[in-house]
Backbone as a printed PyTorch tensor [residue, N CA C, xyz], in Angstrom:
tensor([[[-159.5670,  107.6040,   -9.5670],
         [-159.0650,  105.7650,   -8.9880],
         [-158.5460,  106.5690,   -7.7370]],

        [[-158.4700,  106.0430,   -6.8950],
         [-158.6720,  105.6090,   -5.5040],
         [-157.8570,  104.6810,   -4.9160]],

        [[-156.4580,  104.5950,   -4.5920],
         [-155.6520,  103.3140,   -3.8960],
         [-155.9180,  103.6210,   -2.4010]],

        [[-156.3530,  102.4840,   -1.6040],
         [-156.3360,  102.2240,   -0.4680],
         [-154.7750,  101.8740,   -0.4920]],

        [[-153.8140,  102.1980,    0.5830],
         [-152.4380,  101.9860,    0.8210],
         [-152.5680,  101.1190,    2.5140]],

        [[-151.9860,  100.6860,    2.6460],
         [-151.3950,   99.5330,    3.9640],
         [-149.8640,   99.4280,    4.2010]],

        [[-149.3430,   99.8110,    5.5280],
         [-147.6900,   99.7190,    5.6000],
         [-148.3670,   98.9530,    7.1740]],

        [[-147.1410,   98.2870,    7.8130],
         [-146.6470,   98.4350,    8.8180],
         [-147.1250,   96.5650,    9.3010]],

        [[-147.3160,   95.8900,    8.3310],
         [-147.2320,   94.4980,    8.8010],
         [-145.9310,   93.6840,    8.6840]],

        [[-145.9880,   92.6490,    9.2250],
         [-144.5540,   91.5480,   10.0720],
         [-144.7740,   91.0990,   10.8410]],

        [[-143.1880,   90.2930,   11.4760],
         [-143.4600,   89.1680,   11.7720],
         [-142.7940,   89.6350,   13.5800]],

        [[-143.3250,   88.7820,   14.1620],
         [-143.3400,   89.3460,   15.5090],
         [-143.4380,   88.3110,   16.8250]],

        [[-142.7550,   88.4810,   17.6330],
         [-143.2120,   86.9590,   19.0180],
         [-144.2780,   87.5110,   19.1040]],

        [[-144.5230,   86.7670,   20.0860],
         [-145.7620,   86.5960,   20.8230],
         [-145.6010,   87.7050,   22.1910]],

        [[-146.8280,   88.4880,   21.9640],
         [-146.7130,   89.7020,   23.3310],
         [-145.9790,   90.9100,   22.8120]],

        [[-145.6010,   90.6880,   21.6370],
         [-144.7780,   91.9950,   20.9070],
         [-146.4760,   92.8440,   20.6200]],

        [[-146.0090,   94.2630,   20.0230],
         [-146.6500,   95.2220,   18.8300],
         [-145.9390,   95.1030,   17.7520]],

        [[-147.1940,   95.8350,   16.8720],
         [-147.1540,   96.4990,   15.5550],
         [-148.0190,   97.5400,   15.4630]],

        [[-148.0940,   98.1600,   14.5360],
         [-148.6410,   99.5860,   13.6990],
         [-149.3420,   99.4050,   12.7510]],

        [[-149.8900,   99.1440,   11.9030],
         [-150.9700,   99.3490,   11.1470],
         [-151.0820,  100.2760,   10.5000]],

        [[-151.2810,  101.0680,    9.1160],
         [-151.0270,  102.4340,    8.9780],
         [-152.7010,  102.0780,    7.5560]],

        [[-153.0740,  102.7730,    7.4220],
         [-153.6140,  102.5040,    6.3250],
         [-154.1880,  103.9480,    5.4140]],

        [[-153.9920,  104.7400,    4.6730],
         [-154.3480,  105.9150,    4.0970],
         [-154.9350,  105.9570,    2.1440]],

        [[-155.6030,  106.7560,    2.0910],
         [-156.3980,  106.7520,    0.4590],
         [-155.0730,  107.5390,   -0.4420]],

        [[-154.9860,  106.3070,   -1.2810],
         [-153.7600,  107.6520,   -2.1690],
         [-154.1050,  109.5020,   -2.5370]],

        [[-155.3660,  109.6330,   -2.4220],
         [-155.7400,  110.8690,   -2.7770],
         [-156.1930,  111.3050,   -1.2030]],

        [[-155.0510,  112.5450,   -1.3950],
         [-155.1840,  112.8670,    0.3230],
         [-156.2350,  113.9280,    0.4600]],

        [[-157.3340,  114.1010,   -0.3090],
         [-158.6410,  114.7820,    0.1770],
         [-159.5730,  113.5090,    0.0760]],

        [[-159.3950,  112.5070,    0.1000],
         [-160.2210,  111.9100,   -0.1020],
         [-161.2850,  111.2520,    1.3600]],

        [[-162.3400,  111.3690,    1.0330],
         [-163.2460,  111.6250,    2.3910],
         [-162.6600,  110.2140,    2.9770]],

        [[-163.2700,  110.0960,    3.9710],
         [-163.4690,  108.6730,    4.9580],
         [-163.8230,  108.3890,    5.6660]],

        [[-165.3360,  108.3110,    5.8590],
         [-166.4200,  107.9430,    6.5340],
         [-166.7180,  106.7340,    7.7510]],

        [[-166.0080,  105.9730,    6.9220],
         [-166.1340,  104.9690,    7.7900],
         [-164.8210,  104.1180,    7.4620]],

        [[-164.0350,  103.9090,    8.4230],
         [-162.9090,  102.8360,    8.0230],
         [-162.5780,  101.4440,    8.8830]],

        [[-162.6930,  100.7160,    8.3560],
         [-162.4970,   99.0870,    8.7240],
         [-161.6220,   98.1350,    8.7420]],

        [[-160.9360,   97.9420,    9.8220],
         [-159.5610,   96.5860,    9.8070],
         [-160.3410,   95.1780,    9.5550]],

        [[-160.1040,   94.7680,    8.6450],
         [-160.6610,   93.3090,    8.3300],
         [-158.9400,   92.1350,    8.7940]],

        [[-158.9500,   90.8950,    8.8720],
         [-158.2690,   89.8280,    9.2370],
         [-158.4290,   88.3060,    8.6380]],

        [[-157.8340,   88.5260,    7.6320],
         [-158.2920,   86.7360,    6.8050],
         [-157.3830,   85.5250,    7.3380]],

        [[-157.1110,   84.6800,    8.3260],
         [-156.7590,   83.7130,    8.1960],
         [-156.4230,   82.8070,    7.5540]],

        [[-155.5250,   81.6310,    7.1200],
         [-155.2460,   80.2900,    6.3580],
         [-156.8460,   79.8780,    6.2360]],

        [[-157.5110,   79.6660,    5.5660],
         [-158.6880,   78.3580,    6.0390],
         [-159.7040,   79.1220,    6.7460]],

        [[-159.8950,   80.5520,    7.0140],
         [-160.9020,   81.3500,    7.5320],
         [-161.3650,   81.8790,    7.1490]],

        [[-162.3760,   82.6150,    7.1240],
         [-163.6450,   83.4350,    6.7870],
         [-162.7930,   85.2390,    7.2690]],

        [[-163.0050,   86.2790,    6.2990],
         [-162.6240,   87.3250,    6.7410],
         [-163.1640,   87.7030,    7.8880]],

        [[-162.6180,   88.3350,    8.6490],
         [-163.8060,   89.4100,    9.8860],
         [-163.3030,   90.4290,   10.1750]],

        [[-164.2530,   91.2040,   11.0800],
         [-163.9810,   92.7590,   11.2670],
         [-162.6910,   92.6850,   12.4500]],

        [[-162.5710,   93.5860,   12.1230],
         [-161.1000,   93.7620,   13.3600],
         [-161.5360,   94.8220,   14.5510]],

        [[-161.8990,   95.9390,   13.6510],
         [-162.0450,   97.1530,   14.2530],
         [-162.5410,   98.1480,   13.3920]],

        [[-163.2270,   99.1120,   13.9300],
         [-163.8220,  100.3060,   12.9910],
         [-163.4090,  101.3510,   13.6030]],

        [[-163.7610,  102.2010,   12.5290],
         [-164.0810,  103.3810,   13.1290],
         [-164.4740,  104.6480,   12.2440]],

        [[-165.2970,  105.6950,   12.8830],
         [-166.4610,  106.4890,   12.3350],
         [-165.3980,  107.7710,   11.3260]],

        [[-165.6120,  109.2200,   11.2750],
         [-165.5630,  110.1130,   10.7310],
         [-165.3610,  110.8000,   11.8340]],

        [[-166.3170,  110.3930,   12.8850],
         [-166.0600,  111.5320,   13.5810],
         [-165.4040,  110.6760,   15.1880]],

        [[-164.5080,  109.4550,   14.7760],
         [-163.7590,  109.3100,   15.8750],
         [-164.4830,  108.2960,   16.9220]],

        [[-166.0140,  107.7510,   16.3000],
         [-166.0560,  106.6320,   16.6600],
         [-165.9540,  104.8500,   16.6700]],

        [[-165.6310,  104.3740,   17.4350],
         [-164.9380,  103.2600,   17.1680],
         [-165.0600,  102.0630,   17.7220]],

        [[-165.1840,  100.5920,   16.7720],
         [-165.4910,   99.3160,   17.7150],
         [-164.6810,   98.6340,   17.1340]],

        [[-164.4770,   97.2030,   18.4150],
         [-164.3560,   96.3490,   18.7170],
         [-164.3590,   94.7000,   18.7390]],

        [[-163.7180,   94.3390,   17.8230],
         [-164.2270,   92.6130,   18.2550],
         [-163.7370,   91.8630,   18.9670]],

        [[-164.4810,   91.6060,   19.7460],
         [-164.1520,   90.9600,   21.1450],
         [-162.8490,   90.4260,   21.7570]],

        [[-162.0740,   89.9090,   20.0510],
         [-160.7870,   89.3740,   20.2490],
         [-159.8530,   90.3370,   20.3240]],

        [[-160.5160,   91.8020,   19.8470],
         [-159.5760,   92.4730,   20.1460],
         [-159.1030,   93.9810,   20.8980]],

        [[-160.9960,   93.6680,   21.8910],
         [-160.3540,   94.7670,   22.7040],
         [-159.3840,   94.6070,   24.0830]],

        [[-158.7950,   95.9280,   24.2340],
         [-158.0900,   95.5610,   25.0960],
         [-156.9050,   95.7900,   24.8090]],

        [[-156.3960,   94.9030,   23.8580],
         [-155.2580,   94.7730,   23.1530],
         [-155.1340,   96.2020,   21.3810]],

        [[-155.6430,   95.6720,   21.0390],
         [-155.6810,   96.9920,   19.8760],
         [-156.5140,   97.9140,   19.9550]],

        [[-156.1870,   98.7620,   19.0960],
         [-156.5810,  100.1850,   19.4750],
         [-156.6680,  100.9370,   17.9950]],

        [[-157.5480,  101.9590,   17.2030],
         [-158.0510,  102.1910,   15.8210],
         [-158.0210,  103.7100,   16.2530]],

        [[-156.9400,  104.1140,   15.4390],
         [-157.0850,  106.2130,   15.7910],
         [-157.1880,  107.1060,   14.1670]],

        [[-157.5800,  107.4120,   13.8220],
         [-157.9120,  108.5160,   12.6210],
         [-156.7920,  109.6380,   12.8820]],

        [[-155.8280,  110.5620,   12.3660],
         [-155.3620,  111.6730,   11.6730],
         [-155.7040,  112.1670,   10.6750]],

        [[-156.8790,  113.2310,   10.6060],
         [-157.5250,  113.5220,    9.4470],
         [-156.8060,  114.2410,    8.8850]],

        [[-156.1070,  115.0920,    9.6520],
         [-155.1080,  115.9550,    8.6500],
         [-154.0140,  115.3600,    7.6110]],

        [[-153.7550,  113.8700,    8.2030],
         [-153.1950,  112.9750,    7.4160],
         [-153.9510,  111.8790,    6.5850]],

        [[-155.4470,  112.2730,    7.0090],
         [-156.0310,  111.2770,    5.7020],
         [-155.5850,  110.0790,    6.1170]],

        [[-155.0870,  109.1720,    7.6120],
         [-154.5180,  108.0960,    8.1900],
         [-155.1630,  107.4720,    8.9170]],

        [[-155.4420,  106.7530,    8.4860],
         [-155.9200,  105.7350,    9.9570],
         [-154.7710,  104.8840,   10.3530]],

        [[-155.0620,  104.1780,   11.5220],
         [-153.6330,  102.9380,   12.4120],
         [-154.6430,  102.3620,   13.2900]],

        [[-153.9020,  101.3360,   13.5920],
         [-153.8810,  100.2740,   13.7050],
         [-153.2070,   99.5320,   14.8590]],

        [[-153.2130,   99.5030,   16.8210],
         [-151.8930,   99.5570,   17.1200],
         [-152.3820,   98.7570,   17.7270]],

        [[-151.2880,   97.2970,   17.5500],
         [-152.0450,   95.8220,   18.2470],
         [-151.0160,   95.6500,   19.3460]],

        [[-151.2030,   95.6290,   20.2040],
         [-150.2920,   94.9160,   21.4770],
         [-150.9790,   93.8840,   21.9920]],

        [[-149.7230,   93.2750,   22.5890],
         [-149.9690,   91.6480,   23.4070],
         [-150.4560,   91.1770,   22.4600]],

        [[-149.6550,   91.0510,   21.1010],
         [-149.8920,   89.9630,   19.2990],
         [-150.4000,   88.9620,   20.5890]],

        [[-150.9270,   87.4890,   19.8990],
         [-151.1570,   86.3750,   19.9760],
         [-151.0600,   85.6510,   18.5280]],

        [[-150.5410,   84.4790,   19.0170],
         [-149.8670,   83.5320,   17.5680],
         [-151.2370,   83.8220,   17.2770]],

        [[-152.5710,   83.4500,   17.2540],
         [-153.9850,   83.4530,   16.9860],
         [-154.1340,   85.1740,   15.9170]],

        [[-153.7010,   86.0170,   16.0890],
         [-153.4440,   87.1510,   15.3250],
         [-153.8430,   87.3550,   14.2210]],

        [[-152.1620,   85.8260,   14.1550],
         [-151.7770,   85.8610,   12.7230],
         [-152.6280,   85.4270,   11.2310]],

        [[-152.6760,   86.7220,   10.6510],
         [-153.2680,   86.8150,    9.2720],
         [-152.9980,   88.2230,    8.1320]],

        [[-153.7050,   87.2990,    6.9030],
         [-153.8860,   89.3050,    6.4200],
         [-154.5320,   89.7270,    6.9790]],

        [[-154.4580,   91.4110,    6.9090],
         [-154.9850,   92.3340,    7.7590],
         [-155.4650,   93.3630,    6.3560]],

        [[-156.6620,   93.5740,    6.0820],
         [-157.0120,   94.6170,    5.4160],
         [-157.6570,   95.7740,    5.4990]],

        [[-157.2570,   96.9920,    5.0480],
         [-157.7720,   98.0100,    5.1060],
         [-159.1820,   98.1680,    4.1540]],

        [[-160.4250,   98.8720,    4.5790],
         [-161.3680,   98.9500,    4.3430],
         [-161.8230,  100.1540,    4.2110]],

        [[-161.9410,  101.0090,    3.1200],
         [-162.3460,  102.2040,    3.5240],
         [-164.0210,  102.9510,    2.5720]],

        [[-164.5670,  102.9720,    3.6560],
         [-165.7870,  103.6360,    2.7390],
         [-166.6480,  104.9090,    2.7960]],

        [[-166.7940,  105.2790,    1.4520],
         [-167.2060,  106.8090,    1.4560],
         [-168.8280,  107.3520,    1.0070]],

        [[-169.4780,  107.7440,    2.0410],
         [-170.6490,  107.1730,    2.0800],
         [-171.7610,  108.3950,    1.2360]],

        [[-170.7180,  109.5350,    0.9530],
         [-171.3180,  110.7130,    0.2670],
         [-170.3870,  111.2040,   -0.9250]],

        [[-171.0520,  111.9850,   -2.0040],
         [-170.6280,  112.1330,   -3.1130],
         [-170.1760,  111.6510,   -4.5420]],

        [[-169.2110,  111.8390,   -5.2590],
         [-168.8260,  111.0160,   -6.2210],
         [-168.0750,  110.1550,   -6.1630]],

        [[-167.6500,  109.8540,   -5.0620],
         [-166.4990,  109.0960,   -4.5650],
         [-167.0190,  108.2840,   -3.6590]],

        [[-168.0830,  108.4740,   -3.6350],
         [-169.1740,  106.9250,   -2.9180],
         [-168.6420,  105.7450,   -3.2390]],

        [[-168.8280,  104.4200,   -2.3280],
         [-167.9510,  103.3950,   -2.5780],
         [-167.1530,  102.5130,   -1.5540]],

        [[-167.0760,  101.8140,   -1.8770],
         [-166.3100,  101.1700,   -0.7380],
         [-165.1850,  100.4480,   -1.3830]],

        [[-163.6200,  100.7280,   -0.5260],
         [-162.7810,  100.8620,   -1.1500],
         [-161.5670,   99.9000,   -0.3250]],

        [[-160.9840,   99.0040,   -0.9360],
         [-159.9430,   97.4280,   -0.2240],
         [-158.7070,   97.8300,   -0.7090]],

        [[-157.4820,   97.5130,    0.5300],
         [-156.8560,   97.6720,   -0.1270],
         [-156.0840,   95.9140,   -0.2460]],

        [[-154.8580,   95.9470,   -0.4350],
         [-154.4060,   95.0840,   -0.8760],
         [-153.9040,   94.0300,    0.4690]],

        [[-153.5870,   94.1150,    1.2710],
         [-153.5080,   93.7690,    2.8040],
         [-152.0300,   93.6280,    2.8870]],

        [[-152.1810,   93.2100,    4.3060],
         [-150.7860,   93.2760,    4.9750],
         [-150.4940,   92.0790,    6.1460]],

        [[-149.5740,   91.8620,    5.5030],
         [-149.3740,   89.9190,    6.3560],
         [-148.9670,   90.5580,    7.7860]],

        [[-149.3990,   90.0640,    8.7360],
         [-149.0490,   90.2610,   10.2150],
         [-148.7070,   88.4430,   10.8220]],

        [[-147.5590,   88.5190,   11.0400],
         [-147.2980,   86.6520,   11.8520],
         [-146.9800,   87.4630,   13.0260]],

        [[-147.5620,   86.3310,   13.9410],
         [-146.8010,   86.2800,   15.3310],
         [-146.4660,   84.5570,   15.8000]],

        [[-144.7310,   84.7490,   15.6200],
         [-144.6800,   83.7270,   16.5770],
         [-144.3220,   83.1530,   18.0540]],

        [[-144.8210,   82.1710,   18.5560],
         [-144.6930,   81.6200,   19.7090],
         [-143.4310,   81.4770,   20.6550]]])
């Protein structure tokens, strides 16, 4: 069994920065696609950014220019650097790992990390 471990959330003022991290509990666990989602109170969960095994990234419009998703394959860790944060970025951020091949093929979710941006 693999756990998805997120860290890095917290409280920050508008305009500030946070870096979220996401890793699989097993070091050699293959991450084909990793996505960061967020869910604000009373709203549906939405995708924020994704990154493929080869490093191709995509962002939702609200994240473009402010957020950067990156991965360190040696550490099997993916990061979401969030700059110029706005109060509307306040949400629980979830990491989703997709493994497309092999015995571990499947979809894995973290428990979520709270990001709060004060105005």
